[in-house]
PDB file of C-alpha atoms in Angstrom:
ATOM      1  CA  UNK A   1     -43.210   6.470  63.224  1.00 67.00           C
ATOM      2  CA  UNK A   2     -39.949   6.212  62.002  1.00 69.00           C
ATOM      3  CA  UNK A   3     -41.504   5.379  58.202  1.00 83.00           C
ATOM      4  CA  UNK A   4     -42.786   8.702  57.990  1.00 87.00           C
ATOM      5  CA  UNK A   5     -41.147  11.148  55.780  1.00 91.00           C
ATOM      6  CA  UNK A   6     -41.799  15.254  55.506  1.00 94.00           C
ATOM      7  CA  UNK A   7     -42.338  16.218  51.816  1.00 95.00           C
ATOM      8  CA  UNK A   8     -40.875  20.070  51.167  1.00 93.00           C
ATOM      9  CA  UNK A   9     -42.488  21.357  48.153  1.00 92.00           C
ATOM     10  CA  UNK A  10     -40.008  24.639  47.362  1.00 93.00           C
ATOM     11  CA  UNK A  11     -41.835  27.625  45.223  1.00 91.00           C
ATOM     12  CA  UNK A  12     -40.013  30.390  43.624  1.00 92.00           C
ATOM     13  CA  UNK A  13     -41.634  33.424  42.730  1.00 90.00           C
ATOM     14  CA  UNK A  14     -40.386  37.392  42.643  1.00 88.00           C
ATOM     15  CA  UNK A  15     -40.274  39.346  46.091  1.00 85.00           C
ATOM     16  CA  UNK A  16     -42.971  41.736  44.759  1.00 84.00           C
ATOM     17  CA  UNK A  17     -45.740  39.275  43.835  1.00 78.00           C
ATOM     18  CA  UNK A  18     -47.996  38.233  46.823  1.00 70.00           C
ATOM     19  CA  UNK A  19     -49.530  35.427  45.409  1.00 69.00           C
ATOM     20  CA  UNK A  20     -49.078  32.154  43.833  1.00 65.00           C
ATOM     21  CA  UNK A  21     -45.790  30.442  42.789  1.00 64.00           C
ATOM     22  CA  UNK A  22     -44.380  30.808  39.847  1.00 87.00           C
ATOM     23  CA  UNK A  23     -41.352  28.169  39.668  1.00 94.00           C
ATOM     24  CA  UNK A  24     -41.833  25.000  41.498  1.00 94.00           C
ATOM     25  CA  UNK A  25     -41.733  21.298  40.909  1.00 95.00           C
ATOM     26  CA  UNK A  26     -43.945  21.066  37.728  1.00 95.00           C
ATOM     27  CA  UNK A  27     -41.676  23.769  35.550  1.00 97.00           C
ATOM     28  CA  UNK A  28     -38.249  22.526  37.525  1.00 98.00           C
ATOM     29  CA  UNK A  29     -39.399  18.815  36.207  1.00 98.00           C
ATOM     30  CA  UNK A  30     -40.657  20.250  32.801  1.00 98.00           C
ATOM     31  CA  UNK A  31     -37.139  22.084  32.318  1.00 98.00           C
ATOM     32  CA  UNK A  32     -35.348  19.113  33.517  1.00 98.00           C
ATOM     33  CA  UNK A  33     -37.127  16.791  30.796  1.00 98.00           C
ATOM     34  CA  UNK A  34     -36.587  20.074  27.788  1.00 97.00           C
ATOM     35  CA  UNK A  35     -32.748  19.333  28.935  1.00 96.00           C
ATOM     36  CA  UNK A  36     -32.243  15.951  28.438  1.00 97.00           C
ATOM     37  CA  UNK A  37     -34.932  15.475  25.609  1.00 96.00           C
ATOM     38  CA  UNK A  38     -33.674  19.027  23.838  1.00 96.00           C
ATOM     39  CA  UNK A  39     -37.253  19.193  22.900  1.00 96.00           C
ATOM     40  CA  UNK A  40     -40.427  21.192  25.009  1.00 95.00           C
ATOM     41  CA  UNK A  41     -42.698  18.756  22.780  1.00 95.00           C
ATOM     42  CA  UNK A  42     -41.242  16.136  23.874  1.00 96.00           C
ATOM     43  CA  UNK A  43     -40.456  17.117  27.798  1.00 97.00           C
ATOM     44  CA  UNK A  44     -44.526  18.051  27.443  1.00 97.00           C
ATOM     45  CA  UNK A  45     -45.294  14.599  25.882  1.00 97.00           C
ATOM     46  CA  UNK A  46     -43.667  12.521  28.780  1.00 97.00           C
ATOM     47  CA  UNK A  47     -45.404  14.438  31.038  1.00 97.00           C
ATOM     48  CA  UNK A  48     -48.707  13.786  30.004  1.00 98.00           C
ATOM     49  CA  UNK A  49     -49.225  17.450  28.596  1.00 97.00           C
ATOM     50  CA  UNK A  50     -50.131  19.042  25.751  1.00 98.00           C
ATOM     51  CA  UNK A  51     -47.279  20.880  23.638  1.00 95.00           C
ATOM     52  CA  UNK A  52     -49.403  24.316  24.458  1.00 96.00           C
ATOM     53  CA  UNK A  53     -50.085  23.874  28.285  1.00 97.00           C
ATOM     54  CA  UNK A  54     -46.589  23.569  28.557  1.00 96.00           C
ATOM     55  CA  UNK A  55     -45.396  26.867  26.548  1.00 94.00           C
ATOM     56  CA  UNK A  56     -48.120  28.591  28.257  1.00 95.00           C
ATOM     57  CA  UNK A  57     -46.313  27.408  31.810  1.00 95.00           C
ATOM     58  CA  UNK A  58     -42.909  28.294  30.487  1.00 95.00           C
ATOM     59  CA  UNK A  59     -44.237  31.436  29.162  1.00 94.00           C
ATOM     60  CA  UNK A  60     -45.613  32.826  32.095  1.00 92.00           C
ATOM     61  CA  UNK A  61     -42.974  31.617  34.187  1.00 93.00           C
ATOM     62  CA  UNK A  62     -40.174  33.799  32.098  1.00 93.00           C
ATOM     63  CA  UNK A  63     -42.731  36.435  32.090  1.00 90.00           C
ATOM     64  CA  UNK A  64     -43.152  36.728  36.100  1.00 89.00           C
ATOM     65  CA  UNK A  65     -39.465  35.833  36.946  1.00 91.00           C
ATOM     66  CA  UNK A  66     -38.219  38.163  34.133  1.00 90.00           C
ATOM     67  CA  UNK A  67     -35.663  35.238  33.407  1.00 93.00           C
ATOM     68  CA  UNK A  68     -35.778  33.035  30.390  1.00 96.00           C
ATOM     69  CA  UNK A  69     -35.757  29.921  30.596  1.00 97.00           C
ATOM     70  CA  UNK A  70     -35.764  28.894  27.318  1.00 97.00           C
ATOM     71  CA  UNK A  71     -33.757  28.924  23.794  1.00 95.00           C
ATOM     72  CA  UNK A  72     -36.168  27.934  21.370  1.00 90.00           C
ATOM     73  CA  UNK A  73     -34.867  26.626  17.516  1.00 86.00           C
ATOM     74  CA  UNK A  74     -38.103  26.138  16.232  1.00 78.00           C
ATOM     75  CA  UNK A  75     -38.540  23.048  14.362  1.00 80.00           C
ATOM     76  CA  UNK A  76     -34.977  21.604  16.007  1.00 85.00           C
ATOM     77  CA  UNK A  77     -36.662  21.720  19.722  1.00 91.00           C
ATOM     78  CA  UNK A  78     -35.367  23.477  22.747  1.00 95.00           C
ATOM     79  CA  UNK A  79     -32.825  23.730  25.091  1.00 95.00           C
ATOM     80  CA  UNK A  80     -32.146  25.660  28.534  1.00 97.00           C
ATOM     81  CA  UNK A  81     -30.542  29.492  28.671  1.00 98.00           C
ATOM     82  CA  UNK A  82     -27.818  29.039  30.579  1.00 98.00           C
ATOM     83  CA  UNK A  83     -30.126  31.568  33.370  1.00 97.00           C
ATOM     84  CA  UNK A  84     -32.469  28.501  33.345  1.00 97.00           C
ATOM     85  CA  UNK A  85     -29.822  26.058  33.951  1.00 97.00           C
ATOM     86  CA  UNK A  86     -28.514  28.113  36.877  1.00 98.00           C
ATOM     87  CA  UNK A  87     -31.738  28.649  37.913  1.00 97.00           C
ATOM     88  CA  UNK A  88     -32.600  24.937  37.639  1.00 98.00           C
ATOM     89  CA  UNK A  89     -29.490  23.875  39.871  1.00 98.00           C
ATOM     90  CA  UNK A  90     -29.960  26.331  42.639  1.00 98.00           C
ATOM     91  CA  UNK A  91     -34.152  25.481  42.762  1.00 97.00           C
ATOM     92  CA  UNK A  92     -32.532  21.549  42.571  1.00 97.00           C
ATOM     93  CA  UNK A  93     -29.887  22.398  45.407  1.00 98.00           C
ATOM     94  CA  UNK A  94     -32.394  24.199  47.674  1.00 97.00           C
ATOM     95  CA  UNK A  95     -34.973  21.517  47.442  1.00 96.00           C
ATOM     96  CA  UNK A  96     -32.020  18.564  48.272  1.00 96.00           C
ATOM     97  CA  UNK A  97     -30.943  20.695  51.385  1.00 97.00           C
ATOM     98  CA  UNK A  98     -34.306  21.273  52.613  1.00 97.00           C
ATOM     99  CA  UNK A  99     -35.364  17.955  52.139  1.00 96.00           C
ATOM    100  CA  UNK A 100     -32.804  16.169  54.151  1.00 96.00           C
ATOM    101  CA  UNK A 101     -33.067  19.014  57.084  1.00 97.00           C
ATOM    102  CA  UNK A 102     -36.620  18.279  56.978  1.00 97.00           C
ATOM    103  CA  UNK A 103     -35.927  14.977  57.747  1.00 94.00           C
ATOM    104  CA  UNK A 104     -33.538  14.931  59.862  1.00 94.00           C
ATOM    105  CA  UNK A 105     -35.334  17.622  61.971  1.00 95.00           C
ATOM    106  CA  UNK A 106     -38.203  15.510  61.835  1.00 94.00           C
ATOM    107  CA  UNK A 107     -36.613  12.859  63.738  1.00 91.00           C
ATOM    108  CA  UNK A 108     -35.584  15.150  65.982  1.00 92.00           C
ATOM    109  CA  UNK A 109     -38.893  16.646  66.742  1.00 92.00           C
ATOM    110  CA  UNK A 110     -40.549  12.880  67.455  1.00 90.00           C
ATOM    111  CA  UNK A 111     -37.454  12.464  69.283  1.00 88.00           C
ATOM    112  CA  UNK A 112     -38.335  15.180  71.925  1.00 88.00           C
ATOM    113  CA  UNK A 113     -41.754  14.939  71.890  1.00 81.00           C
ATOM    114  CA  UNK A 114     -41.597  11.052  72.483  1.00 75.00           C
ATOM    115  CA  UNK A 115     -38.647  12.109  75.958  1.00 64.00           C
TER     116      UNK A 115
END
């Protein structure tokens, strides 16, 4: 048992809304690729997506979080707000942490249950 891994999916999404996420791994990954590509064509591309899917995503991401994510230059591409870099670190840092407690407190669990 000791090759088995938990996988923590972390979602972000305003206090007020009830339902659905509205910053998780897709848009974390998609801003992640606009950074180091300084392009949302080009973050979409290497994801498999089309250019639109992925404004509409960013779109209604800023839209629900009220933060934007975004600085768009038109024809020169795009590149993170520094309120979508912050935000981008902490959902990074939160997912990290959670992932190794996870784990650890996996082993832990299997640990008692096998005693």
């Amino acid at each position: 048992m000791n090759s088995i891994t938990p996988l923590v999916k972390v979602n972000l999404r305003p206090s007020d809304c009830a339902d659905g996420s509205m910053f998780g791994r897709g848009v974390a990954e998609l801003c992640r690729r606009v950074d180091s590509s300084g392009s949302l064509n080009k973050a979409a591309k290497t994801m498999g997506m089309a250019y639109s899917k992925a404004w509409r995503i960013v779109k209604r991401t800023e839209e629900s979080l009220g933060v934007q994510l975004l600085e768009r230059d038109g024809a020169h591409g795009s590149t993170l707000t520094p309120e979508g870099k912050h935000l981008l670190r902490a959902y990074s840092a939160l997912e990290d942490e959670l992932s190794v407690y996870a784990a650890q407190r996996f082993q832990e669990l299997l640990q008692e249950i096998q005693d």
